[in-house]
Short mmCIF file of C-alpha atoms in Angstrom, two decimals:
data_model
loop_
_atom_site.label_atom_id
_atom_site.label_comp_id
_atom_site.label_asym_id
_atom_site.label_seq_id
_atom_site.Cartn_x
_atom_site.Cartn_y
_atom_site.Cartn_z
CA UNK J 382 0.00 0.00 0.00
CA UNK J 383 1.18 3.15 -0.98
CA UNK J 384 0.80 6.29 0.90
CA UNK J 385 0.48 9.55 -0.74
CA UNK J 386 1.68 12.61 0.56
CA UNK J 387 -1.67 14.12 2.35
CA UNK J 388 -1.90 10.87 4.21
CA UNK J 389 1.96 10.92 5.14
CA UNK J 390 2.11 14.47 6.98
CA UNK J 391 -1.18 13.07 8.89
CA UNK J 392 0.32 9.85 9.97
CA UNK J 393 3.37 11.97 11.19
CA UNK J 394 1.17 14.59 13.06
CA UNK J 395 0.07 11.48 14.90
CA UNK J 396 3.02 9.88 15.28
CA UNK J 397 4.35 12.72 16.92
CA UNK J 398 1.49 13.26 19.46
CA UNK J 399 1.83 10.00 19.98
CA UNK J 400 5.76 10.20 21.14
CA UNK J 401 4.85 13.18 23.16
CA UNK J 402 2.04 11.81 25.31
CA UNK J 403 4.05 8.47 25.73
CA UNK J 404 7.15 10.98 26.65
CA UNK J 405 4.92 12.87 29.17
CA UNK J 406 3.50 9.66 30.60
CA UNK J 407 7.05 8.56 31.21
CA UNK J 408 8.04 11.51 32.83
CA UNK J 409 4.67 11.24 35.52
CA UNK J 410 5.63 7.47 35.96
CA UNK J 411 9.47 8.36 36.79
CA UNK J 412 8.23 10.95 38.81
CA UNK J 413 9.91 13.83 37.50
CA UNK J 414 6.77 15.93 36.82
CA UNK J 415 8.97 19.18 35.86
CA UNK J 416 10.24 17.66 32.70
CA UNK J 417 6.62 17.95 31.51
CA UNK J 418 7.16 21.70 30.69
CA UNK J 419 8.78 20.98 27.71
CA UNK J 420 6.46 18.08 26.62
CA UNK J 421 3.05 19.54 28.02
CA UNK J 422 3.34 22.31 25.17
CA UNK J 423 3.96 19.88 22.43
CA UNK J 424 1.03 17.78 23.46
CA UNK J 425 -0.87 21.04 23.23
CA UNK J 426 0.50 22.15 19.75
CA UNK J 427 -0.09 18.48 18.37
CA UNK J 428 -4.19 18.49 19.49
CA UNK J 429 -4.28 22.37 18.57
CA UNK J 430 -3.30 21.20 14.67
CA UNK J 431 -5.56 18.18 14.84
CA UNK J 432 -8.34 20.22 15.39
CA UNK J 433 -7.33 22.60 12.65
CA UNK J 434 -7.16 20.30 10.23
CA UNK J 435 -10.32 18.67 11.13
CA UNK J 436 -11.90 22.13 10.73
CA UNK J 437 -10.20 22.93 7.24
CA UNK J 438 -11.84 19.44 6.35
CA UNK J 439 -15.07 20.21 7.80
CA UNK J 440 -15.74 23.73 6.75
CA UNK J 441 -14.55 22.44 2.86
CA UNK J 442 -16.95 19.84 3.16
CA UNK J 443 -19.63 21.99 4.20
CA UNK J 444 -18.99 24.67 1.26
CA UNK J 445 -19.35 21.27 -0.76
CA UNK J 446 -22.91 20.30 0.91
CA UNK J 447 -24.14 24.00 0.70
CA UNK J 448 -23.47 23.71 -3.33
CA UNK J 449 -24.96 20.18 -3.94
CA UNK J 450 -28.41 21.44 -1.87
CA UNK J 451 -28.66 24.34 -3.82
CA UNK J 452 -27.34 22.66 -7.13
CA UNK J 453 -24.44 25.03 -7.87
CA UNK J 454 -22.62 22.44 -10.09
CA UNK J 455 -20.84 25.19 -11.61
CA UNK J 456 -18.42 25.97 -8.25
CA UNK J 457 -14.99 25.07 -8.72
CA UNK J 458 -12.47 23.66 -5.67
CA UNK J 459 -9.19 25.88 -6.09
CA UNK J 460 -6.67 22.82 -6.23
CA UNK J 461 -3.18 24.72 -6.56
CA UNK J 462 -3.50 27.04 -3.92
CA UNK J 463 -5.08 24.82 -1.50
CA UNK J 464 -2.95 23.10 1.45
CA UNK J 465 -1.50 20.04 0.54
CA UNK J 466 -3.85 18.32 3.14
CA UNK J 467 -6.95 19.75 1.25
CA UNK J 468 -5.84 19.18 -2.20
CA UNK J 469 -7.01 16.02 -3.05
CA UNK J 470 -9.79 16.76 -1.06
CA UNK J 471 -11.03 19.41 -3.41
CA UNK J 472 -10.25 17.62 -6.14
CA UNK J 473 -12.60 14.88 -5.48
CA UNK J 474 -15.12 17.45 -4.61
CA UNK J 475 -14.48 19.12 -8.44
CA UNK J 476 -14.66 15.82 -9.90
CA UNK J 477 -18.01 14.91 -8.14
CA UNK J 478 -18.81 18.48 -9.13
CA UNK J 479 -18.54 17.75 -12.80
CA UNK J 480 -19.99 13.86 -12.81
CA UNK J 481 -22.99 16.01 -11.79
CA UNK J 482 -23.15 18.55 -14.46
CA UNK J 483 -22.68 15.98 -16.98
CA UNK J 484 -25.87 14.11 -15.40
CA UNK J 485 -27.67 17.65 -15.48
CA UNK J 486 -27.11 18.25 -18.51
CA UNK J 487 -28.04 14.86 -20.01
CA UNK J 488 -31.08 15.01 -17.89
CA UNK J 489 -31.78 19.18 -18.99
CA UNK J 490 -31.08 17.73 -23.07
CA UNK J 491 -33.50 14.57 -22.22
CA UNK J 492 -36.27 16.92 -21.08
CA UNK J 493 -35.86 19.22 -23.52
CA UNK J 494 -35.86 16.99 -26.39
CA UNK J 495 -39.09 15.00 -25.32
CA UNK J 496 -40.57 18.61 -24.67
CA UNK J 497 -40.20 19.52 -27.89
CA UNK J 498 -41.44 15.65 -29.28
CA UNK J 499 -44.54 16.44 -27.50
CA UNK J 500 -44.94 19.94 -28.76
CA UNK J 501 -44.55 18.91 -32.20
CA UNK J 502 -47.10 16.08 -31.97
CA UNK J 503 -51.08 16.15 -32.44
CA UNK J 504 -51.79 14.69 -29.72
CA UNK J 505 -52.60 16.61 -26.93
CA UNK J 506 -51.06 15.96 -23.35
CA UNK J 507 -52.35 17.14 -19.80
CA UNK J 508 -50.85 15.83 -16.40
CA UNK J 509 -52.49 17.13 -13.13
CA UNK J 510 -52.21 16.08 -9.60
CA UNK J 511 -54.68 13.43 -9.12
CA UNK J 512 -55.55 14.64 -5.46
CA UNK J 513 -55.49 18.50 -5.47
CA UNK J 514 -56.30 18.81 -9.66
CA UNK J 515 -53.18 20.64 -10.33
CA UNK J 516 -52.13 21.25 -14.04
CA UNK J 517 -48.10 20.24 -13.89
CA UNK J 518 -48.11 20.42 -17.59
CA UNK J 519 -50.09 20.37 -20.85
CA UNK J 520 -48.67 21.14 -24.40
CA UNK J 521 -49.76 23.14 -27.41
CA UNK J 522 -51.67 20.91 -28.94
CA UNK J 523 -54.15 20.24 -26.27
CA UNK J 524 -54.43 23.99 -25.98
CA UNK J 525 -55.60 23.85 -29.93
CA UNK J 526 -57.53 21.15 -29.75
CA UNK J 527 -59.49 21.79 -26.08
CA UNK J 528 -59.37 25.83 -27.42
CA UNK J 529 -58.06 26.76 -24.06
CA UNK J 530 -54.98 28.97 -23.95
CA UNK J 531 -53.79 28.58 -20.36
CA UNK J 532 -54.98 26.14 -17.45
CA UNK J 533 -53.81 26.17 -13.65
CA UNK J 534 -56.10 23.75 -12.34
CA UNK J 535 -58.29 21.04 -13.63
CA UNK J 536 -61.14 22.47 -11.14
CA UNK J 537 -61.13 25.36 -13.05
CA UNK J 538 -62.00 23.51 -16.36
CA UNK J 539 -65.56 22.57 -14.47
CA UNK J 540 -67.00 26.25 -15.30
CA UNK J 541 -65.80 26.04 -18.91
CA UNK J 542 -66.76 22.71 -20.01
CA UNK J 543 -68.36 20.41 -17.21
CA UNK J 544 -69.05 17.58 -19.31
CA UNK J 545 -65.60 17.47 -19.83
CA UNK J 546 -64.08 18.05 -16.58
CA UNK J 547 -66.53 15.13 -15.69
CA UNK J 548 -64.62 12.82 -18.34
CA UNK J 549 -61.64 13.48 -17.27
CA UNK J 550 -62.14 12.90 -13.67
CA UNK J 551 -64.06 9.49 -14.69
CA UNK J 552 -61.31 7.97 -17.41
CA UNK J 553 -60.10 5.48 -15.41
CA UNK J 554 -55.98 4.12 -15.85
CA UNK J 555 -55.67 1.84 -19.20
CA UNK J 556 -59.32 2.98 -20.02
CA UNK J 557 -60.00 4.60 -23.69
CA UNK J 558 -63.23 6.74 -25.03
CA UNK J 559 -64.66 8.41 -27.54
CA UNK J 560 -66.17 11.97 -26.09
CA UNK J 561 -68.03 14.46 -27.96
CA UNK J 562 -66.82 18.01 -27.52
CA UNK J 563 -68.01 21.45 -28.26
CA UNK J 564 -65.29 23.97 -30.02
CA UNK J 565 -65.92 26.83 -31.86
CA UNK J 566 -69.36 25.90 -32.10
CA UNK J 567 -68.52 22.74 -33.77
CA UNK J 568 -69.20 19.47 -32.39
CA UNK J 569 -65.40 17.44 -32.50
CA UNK J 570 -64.93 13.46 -31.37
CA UNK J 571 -62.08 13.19 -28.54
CA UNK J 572 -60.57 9.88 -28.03
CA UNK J 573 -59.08 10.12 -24.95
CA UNK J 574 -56.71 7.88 -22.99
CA UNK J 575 -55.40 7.50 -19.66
CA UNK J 576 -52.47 6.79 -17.66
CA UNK J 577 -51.31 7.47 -14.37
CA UNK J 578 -47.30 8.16 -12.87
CA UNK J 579 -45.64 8.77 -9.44
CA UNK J 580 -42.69 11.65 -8.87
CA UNK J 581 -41.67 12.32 -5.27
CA UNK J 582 -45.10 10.35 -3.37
CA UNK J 583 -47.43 12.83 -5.91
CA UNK J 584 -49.68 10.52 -8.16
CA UNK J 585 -50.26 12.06 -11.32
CA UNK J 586 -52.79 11.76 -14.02
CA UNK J 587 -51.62 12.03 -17.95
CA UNK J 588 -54.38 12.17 -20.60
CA UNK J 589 -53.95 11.81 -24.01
CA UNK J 590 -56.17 13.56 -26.68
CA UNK J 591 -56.62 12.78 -30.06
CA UNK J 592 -58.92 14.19 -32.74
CA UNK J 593 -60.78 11.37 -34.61
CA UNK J 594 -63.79 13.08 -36.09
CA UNK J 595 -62.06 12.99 -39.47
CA UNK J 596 -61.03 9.46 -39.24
CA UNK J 597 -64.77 8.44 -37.71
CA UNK J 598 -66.46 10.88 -40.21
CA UNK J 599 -64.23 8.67 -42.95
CA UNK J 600 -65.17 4.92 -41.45
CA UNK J 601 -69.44 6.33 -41.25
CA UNK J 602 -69.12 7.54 -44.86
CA UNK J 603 -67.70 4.07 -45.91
CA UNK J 604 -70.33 2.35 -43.64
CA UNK J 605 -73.54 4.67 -44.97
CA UNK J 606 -72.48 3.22 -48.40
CA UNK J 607 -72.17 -0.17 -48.08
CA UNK J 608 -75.54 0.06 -46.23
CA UNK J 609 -77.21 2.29 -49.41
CA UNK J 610 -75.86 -0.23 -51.69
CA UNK J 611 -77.43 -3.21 -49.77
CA UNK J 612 -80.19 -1.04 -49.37
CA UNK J 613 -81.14 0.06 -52.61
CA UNK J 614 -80.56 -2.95 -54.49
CA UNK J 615 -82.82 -4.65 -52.22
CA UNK J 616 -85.86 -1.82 -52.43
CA UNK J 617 -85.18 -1.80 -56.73
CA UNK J 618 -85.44 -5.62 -56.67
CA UNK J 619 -88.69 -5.63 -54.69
CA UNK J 620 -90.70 -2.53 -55.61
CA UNK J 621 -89.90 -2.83 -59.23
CA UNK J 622 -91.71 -5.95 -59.68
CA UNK J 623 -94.59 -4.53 -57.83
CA UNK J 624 -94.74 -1.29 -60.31
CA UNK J 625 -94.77 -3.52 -63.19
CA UNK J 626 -97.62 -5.84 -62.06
CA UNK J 627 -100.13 -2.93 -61.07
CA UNK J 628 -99.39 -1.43 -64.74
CA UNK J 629 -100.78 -5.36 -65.96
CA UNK J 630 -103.20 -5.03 -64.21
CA UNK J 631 -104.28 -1.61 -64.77
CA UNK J 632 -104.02 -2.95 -68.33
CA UNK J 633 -106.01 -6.05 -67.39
CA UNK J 634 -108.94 -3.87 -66.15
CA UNK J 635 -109.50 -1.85 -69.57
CA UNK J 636 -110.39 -5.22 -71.31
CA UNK J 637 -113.99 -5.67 -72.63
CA UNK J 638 -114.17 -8.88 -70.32
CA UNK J 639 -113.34 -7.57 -67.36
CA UNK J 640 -115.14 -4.01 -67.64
CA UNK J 641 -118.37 -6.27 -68.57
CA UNK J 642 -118.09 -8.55 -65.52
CA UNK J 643 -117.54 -5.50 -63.20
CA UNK J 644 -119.85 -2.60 -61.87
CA UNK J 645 -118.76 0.45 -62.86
CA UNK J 646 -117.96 1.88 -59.30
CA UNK J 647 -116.13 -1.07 -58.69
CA UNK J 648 -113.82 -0.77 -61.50
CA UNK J 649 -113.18 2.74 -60.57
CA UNK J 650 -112.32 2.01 -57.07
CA UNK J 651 -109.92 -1.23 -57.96
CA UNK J 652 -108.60 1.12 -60.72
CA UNK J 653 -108.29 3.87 -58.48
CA UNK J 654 -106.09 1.14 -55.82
CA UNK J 655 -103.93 0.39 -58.63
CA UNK J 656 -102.74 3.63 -59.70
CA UNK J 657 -102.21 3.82 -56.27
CA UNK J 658 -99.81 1.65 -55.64
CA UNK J 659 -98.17 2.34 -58.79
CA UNK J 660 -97.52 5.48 -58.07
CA UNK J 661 -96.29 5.03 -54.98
CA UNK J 662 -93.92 2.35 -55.80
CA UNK J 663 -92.36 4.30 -58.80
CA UNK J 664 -92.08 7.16 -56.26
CA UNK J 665 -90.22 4.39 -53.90
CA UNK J 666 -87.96 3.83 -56.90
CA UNK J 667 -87.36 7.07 -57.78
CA UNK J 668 -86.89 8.06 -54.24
CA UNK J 669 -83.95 5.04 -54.18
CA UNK J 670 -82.49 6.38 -57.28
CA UNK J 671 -81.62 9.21 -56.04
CA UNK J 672 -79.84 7.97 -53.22
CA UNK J 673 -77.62 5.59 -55.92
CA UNK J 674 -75.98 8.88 -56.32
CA UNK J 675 -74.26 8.93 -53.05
CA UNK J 676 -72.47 5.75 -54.45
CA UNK J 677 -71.67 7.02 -57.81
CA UNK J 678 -68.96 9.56 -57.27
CA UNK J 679 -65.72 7.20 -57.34
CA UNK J 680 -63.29 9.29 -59.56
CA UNK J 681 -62.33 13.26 -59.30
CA UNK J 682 -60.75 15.11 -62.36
CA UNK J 683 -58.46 17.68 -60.11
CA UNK J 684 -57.72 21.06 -61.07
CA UNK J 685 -56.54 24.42 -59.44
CA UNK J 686 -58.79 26.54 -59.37
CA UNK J 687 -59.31 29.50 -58.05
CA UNK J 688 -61.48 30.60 -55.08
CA UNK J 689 -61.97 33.68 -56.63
CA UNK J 690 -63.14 32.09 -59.77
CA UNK J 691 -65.27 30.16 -57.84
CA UNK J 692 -67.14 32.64 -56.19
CA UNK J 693 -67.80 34.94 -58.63
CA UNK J 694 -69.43 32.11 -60.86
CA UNK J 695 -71.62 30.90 -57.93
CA UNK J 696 -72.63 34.50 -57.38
CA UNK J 697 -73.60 34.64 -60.99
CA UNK J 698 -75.81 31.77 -60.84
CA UNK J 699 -77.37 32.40 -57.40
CA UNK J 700 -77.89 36.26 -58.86
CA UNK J 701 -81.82 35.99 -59.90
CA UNK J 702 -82.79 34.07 -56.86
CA UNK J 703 -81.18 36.04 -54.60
CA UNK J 704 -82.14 39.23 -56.20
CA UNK J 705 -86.22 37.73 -56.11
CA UNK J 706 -85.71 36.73 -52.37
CA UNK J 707 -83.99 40.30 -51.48
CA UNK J 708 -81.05 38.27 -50.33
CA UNK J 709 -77.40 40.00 -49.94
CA UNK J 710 -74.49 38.05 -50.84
CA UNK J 711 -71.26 39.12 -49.91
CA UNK J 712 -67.80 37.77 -50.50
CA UNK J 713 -64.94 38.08 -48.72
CA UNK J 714 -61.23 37.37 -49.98
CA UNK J 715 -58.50 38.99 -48.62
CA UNK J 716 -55.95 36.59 -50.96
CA UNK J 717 -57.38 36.92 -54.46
CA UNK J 718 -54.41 34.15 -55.35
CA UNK J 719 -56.14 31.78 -52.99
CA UNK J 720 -56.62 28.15 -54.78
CA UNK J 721 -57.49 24.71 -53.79
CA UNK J 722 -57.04 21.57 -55.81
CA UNK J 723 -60.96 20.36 -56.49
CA UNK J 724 -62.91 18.86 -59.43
CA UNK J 725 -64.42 22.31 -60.52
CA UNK J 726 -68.09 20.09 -61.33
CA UNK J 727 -68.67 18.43 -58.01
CA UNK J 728 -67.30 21.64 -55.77
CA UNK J 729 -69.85 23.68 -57.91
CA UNK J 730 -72.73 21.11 -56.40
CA UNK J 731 -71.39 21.26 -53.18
CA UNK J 732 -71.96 25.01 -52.97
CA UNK J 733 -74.41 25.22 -54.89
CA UNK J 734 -76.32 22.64 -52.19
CA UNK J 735 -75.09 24.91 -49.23
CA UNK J 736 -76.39 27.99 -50.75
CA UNK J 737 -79.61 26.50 -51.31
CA UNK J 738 -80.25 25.30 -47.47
CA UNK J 739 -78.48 29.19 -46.40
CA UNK J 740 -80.94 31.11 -48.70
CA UNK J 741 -84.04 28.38 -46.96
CA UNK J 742 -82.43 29.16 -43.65
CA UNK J 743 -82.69 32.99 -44.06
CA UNK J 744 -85.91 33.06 -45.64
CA UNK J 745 -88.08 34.64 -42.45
CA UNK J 746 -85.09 37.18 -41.87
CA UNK J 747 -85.67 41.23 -41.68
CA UNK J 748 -82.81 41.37 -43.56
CA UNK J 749 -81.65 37.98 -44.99
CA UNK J 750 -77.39 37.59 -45.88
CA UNK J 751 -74.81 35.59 -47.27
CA UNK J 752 -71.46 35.02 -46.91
CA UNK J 753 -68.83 33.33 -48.64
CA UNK J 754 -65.56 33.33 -47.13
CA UNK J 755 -62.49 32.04 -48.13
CA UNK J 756 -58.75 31.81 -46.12
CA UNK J 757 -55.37 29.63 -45.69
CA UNK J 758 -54.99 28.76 -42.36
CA UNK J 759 -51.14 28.55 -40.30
CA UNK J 760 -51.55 24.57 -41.28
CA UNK J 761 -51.63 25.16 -45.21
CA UNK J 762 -55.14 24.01 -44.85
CA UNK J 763 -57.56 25.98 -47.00
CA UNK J 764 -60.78 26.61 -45.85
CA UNK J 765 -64.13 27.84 -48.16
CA UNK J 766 -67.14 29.12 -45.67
CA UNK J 767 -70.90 29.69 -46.63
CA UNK J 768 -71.89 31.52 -43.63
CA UNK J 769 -75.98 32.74 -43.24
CA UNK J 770 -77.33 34.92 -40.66
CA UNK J 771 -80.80 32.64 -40.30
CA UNK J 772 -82.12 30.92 -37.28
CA UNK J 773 -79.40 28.49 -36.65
CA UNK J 774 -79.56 25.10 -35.14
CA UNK J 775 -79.49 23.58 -31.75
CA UNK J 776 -76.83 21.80 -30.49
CA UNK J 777 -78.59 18.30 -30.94
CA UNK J 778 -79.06 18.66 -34.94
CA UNK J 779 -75.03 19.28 -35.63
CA UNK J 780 -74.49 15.80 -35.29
CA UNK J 781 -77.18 14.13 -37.77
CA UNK J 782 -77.40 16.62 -40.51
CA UNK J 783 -75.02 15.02 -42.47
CA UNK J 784 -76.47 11.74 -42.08
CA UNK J 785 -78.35 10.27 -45.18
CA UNK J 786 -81.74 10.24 -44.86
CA UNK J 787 -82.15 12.91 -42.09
CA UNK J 788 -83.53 16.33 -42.84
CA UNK J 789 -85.10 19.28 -40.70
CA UNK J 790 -87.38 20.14 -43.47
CA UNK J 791 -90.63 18.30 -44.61
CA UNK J 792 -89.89 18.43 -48.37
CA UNK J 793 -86.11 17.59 -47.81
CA UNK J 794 -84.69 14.48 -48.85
CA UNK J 795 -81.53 14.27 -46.74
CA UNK J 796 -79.11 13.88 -49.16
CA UNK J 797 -77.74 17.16 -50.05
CA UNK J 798 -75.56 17.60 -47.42
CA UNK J 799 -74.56 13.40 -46.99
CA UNK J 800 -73.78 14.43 -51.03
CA UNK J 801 -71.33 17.05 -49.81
CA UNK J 802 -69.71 15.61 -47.14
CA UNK J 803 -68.67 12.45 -49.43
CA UNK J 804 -67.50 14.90 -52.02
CA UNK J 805 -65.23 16.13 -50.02
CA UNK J 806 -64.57 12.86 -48.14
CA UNK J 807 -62.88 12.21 -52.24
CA UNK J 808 -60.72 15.37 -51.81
CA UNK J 809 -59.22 14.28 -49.01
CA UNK J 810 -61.04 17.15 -46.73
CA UNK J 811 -63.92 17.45 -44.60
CA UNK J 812 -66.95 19.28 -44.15
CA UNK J 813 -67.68 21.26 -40.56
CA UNK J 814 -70.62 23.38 -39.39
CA UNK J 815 -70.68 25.75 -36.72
CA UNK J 816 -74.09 26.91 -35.41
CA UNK J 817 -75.80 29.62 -32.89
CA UNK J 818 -79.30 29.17 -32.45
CA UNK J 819 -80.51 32.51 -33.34
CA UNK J 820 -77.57 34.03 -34.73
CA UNK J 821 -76.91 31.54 -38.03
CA UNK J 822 -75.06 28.99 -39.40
CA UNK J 823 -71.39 28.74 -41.10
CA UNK J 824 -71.13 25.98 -42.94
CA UNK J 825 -66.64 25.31 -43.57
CA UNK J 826 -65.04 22.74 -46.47
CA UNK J 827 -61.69 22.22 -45.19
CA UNK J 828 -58.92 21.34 -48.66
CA UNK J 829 -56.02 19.69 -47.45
CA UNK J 830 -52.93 20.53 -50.11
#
C-alpha cells in the first residue's frame, strides 16, 4: 500500500502526538513531573493542529454540501493554492462536481428533447395532480384542440366545459373513449386515454387527446355506403316488380271482359287502388335512385382553381334568386391568389347545395345575408365558408345533418348535405358546421394541399 503525501504528513502529526504523550507519561511514571514543561506544550500544539485540520476538512466539506443542496454544479475547488492536506480533497469534490453537471445536462437535453417531441405532436397531453387537480403540464396541442390557452387547475376547467371536466375525472388508468366536444361551435370526437405516474409520493394523471372526427367521419361515410348499396338494391329488386304488375293489371282492367263482368264503381275504385300503388312504388324507386348517387362519385378530375373564380361564378348563378328573395351576398377574400385543388363540377354542387339550405335558412329574416368566405390557415389548410345569418340550429341537430336520410325540413330528402360531405370525403377534406341558435349557421369545407 502506498501512501500519498496528504496521508503521510497526517500519519506523522500522529506519530508525533503520539511520542509526546508516551514521553509525558514517562516523565509522571518516573516521577519527574517538571520535565513535563517541555512536553506539556507539544502535546498542546499536536491536538491544537488536529483540530485545525479537522476544521479545514469540515468547513470544505460543508462549502461542498451548501453547493450540492442548492445545485451550484458550476463551483470550482481551487486545487493549486489549497494546502497540501486539502488538495485532493477538493479535487474529489471538483470531480463529483462535474460527474454532476454531466448528469444535469443529459437530464436538462432529455427533457428538452421529449418537450419539444410532445410539442410537435397532435396529440394533446395534460398531467395534473390526481388529489389537489393541479395542471403540472399540458402542451400546445391540447391547448388547440381543447381551445383553451392557459390552465392552472383542472377544477377550473368545471366552469368552462363540465361535461368534460366530468370525463376526465371518470377515465379510469388503461381505459380509452370516444367523447363528444363542443369547439368553436362545432361538435369534434375526442378519443381520450389514460395513464397514471408517481414523482416524489405525488400521483399524477396524464391524458392523451386525439382528434378522430375525421377518421370516424371517414369509417361512417364508408359504412352509410355499403348500407345504401345493400339497401337500394334490395328496395329496386322488390318494388320494381310490384310497379310492373299494377301497370298489368291496370291494363287487365280496360279489357272488354273484365269491364263487362264488373260494376262500374267497382272498376273505378280497384282502378283507383292500382294507380295507387303504382304510383307510390315508382315514387319508392325514384326516391332510391336518387340515393344511388351517393355511391356514384368514385373518380375526381383535379384542377386548381381558383377561389376567386369560384365565387364569382356561384354568385352569378345564385344572382336571380337572390335578387327575387332580397337576399345580400357578400364575399370576402383577402388573398385573391387563394386556390385549392378540387374537381371544378362536383365543388360547384357542393356550394351550390349549401347555398340552397343558407338562402331556406334565411328566408323569415328582416334582412336575410350571405357570406362566402375564403382563407389559408397557419396549417396550409384551405378553408371555403358559406356563412348565413338565419335561425341556426341547436346543439342536438349538428351531429345528424349530415347523415343520409335525415332532414329538418318536410320536403327535404336528406341527401344534399350526406352528397357534400362524401364529395369532399374524395378530396381528401372534410366538411364542418358551426351553429348559434338565433344568430346563423357557417357551414366550412376544409382542402387539405
Amino acid at each position: 500500500m502506498i501512501f500519498n503525501r496528504y496521508e503521510w504528513r497526517l500519519l506523522l502529526r500522529v506519530f508525533l502526538m503520539f511520542l509526546a504523550l508516551v514521553a509525558a507519561a514517562f516523565v509522571i511514571v518516573s516521577g519527574k513531573p517538571l520535565y513535563l514543561v517541555i512536553f506539556i506544550p507539544l502535546i498542546v500544539y499536536a491536538v491544537i493542529e488536529m483540530i485545525r485540520f479537522q476544521k479545514k476538512a469540515q468547513d470544505e466539506v460543508n462549502q461542498f454540501v451548501e453547493s450540492i443542496h442548492y445545485r451550484d454544479f458550476s463551483r470550482h475547488f481551487d486545487v493549486r493554492r489549497a494546502p497540501n492536506e486539502l488538495k485532493p480533497l477538493r479535487k474529489g469534490f471538483n470531480d463529483i462536481n462535474t460527474t454532476f453537471k454531466l448528469i444535469s445536462r443529459e437530464r436538462e437535453t432529455q427533457y428538452h428533447y421529449l418537450q419539444k417531441i410532445l410539442e410537435l405532436v397532435d396529440t394533446g397531453i395534460l398531467s395534473f395532480e390526481e388529489e389537489t387537480g393541479n395542471i403540472s403540464w399540458i402542451n400546445e396541442a391540447f391547448k388547440n384542440l381543447i381551445g383553451i390557452p392557459y390552465l392552472k387547475s383542472l377544477h377550473s376547467l368545471e366552469k368552462r366545459d363540465p361535461a368534460l371536466y366530468h370525463e376526465l375525472t371518470i377515465v379510469k388508468p388503461g381505459d380509452s373513449k370516444i367523447i363528444t366536444i363542443t369547439r368553436n361551435q362545432q361538435l369534434v370526437k375526442m378519443l381520450i386515454t389514460a395513464s397514471v405516474m408517481r414523482s416524489d409520493n405525488v400521483l399524477y394523471k396524464l391524458v392523451a387527446f386525439q382528434n378522430v372526427s375525421e377518421a370516424l367521419d371517414e369509417t361512417e361515410s364508408k359504412a352509410w355506403s355499403k348500407l345504401l348499396n345493400v339497401m337500394t338494391h334490395e328496395i329496386m329488386n322488390s318494388v320494381a316488380p310490384i310497379s310492373s304488375l299494377a301497370d298489368t293489371l291496370k291494363n287487365r282492367l280496360q279489357s272488354p271482359e273484365i269491364t263487362g263482368a264488373i260494376q262500374s264503381s267497382e272498376l273505378e275504385d280497384l282502378e283507383l287502388g292500382i294507380d295507387t300503388i303504382k304510383r307510390r312504388s315508382e315514387g319508392l324507386l325514384k326516391f332510391t335512385e336518387s340515393y344511388r348517387s351517393l355511391n356514384k362519385i368514385t373518380k375526381l378530375d383535379l384542377n386548381k382553381i381558383l377561389v376567386r373564380d369560384l365565387f364569382e361564378n356561384l354568385a352569378s348563378l345564385m344572382r336571380p334568386t337572390l335578387e327575387k328573395k332580397h337576399i345580400e351576398l357578400e364575399i370576402i377574400l383577402r388573398d385573391p391568389t387563394l386556390a385549392i385543388q378540387a374537381d371544378i363540377n362536383l365543388i360547384e354542387q357542393v356550394m351550390i347545395n349549401l347555398l340552397v339550405n343558407a338562402i331556406e335558412a334565411v328566408k323569415d329574416r328582416e334582412e336575410p345575408r350571405l357570406i362566402l368566405s375564403g382563407e389559408l390557415q397557419n396549417n396550409s389548410k384551405t378553408l371555403v365558408k358559406v356563412t348565413d345569418n338565419g335561425l341556426g340550429m341547436p346543439p342536438e341537430l349538428l351531429d345528424k345533418i349530415f347523415i343520409p336520410f335525415f332532414s329538418t325540413r318536410k320536403t327535404g330528402s336528406g341527401i344534399g348535405l350526406s352528397l357534400c360531405k362524401q364529395i369532399m370525403l374524395l378530396h381528401k377534406g372534410n366538411i364542418q358546421v358551426q351553429s348559434t341558435e338565433g344568430k346563423g349557421s357557417s357551414f366550412i369545407l376544409q382542402f387539405i394541399p
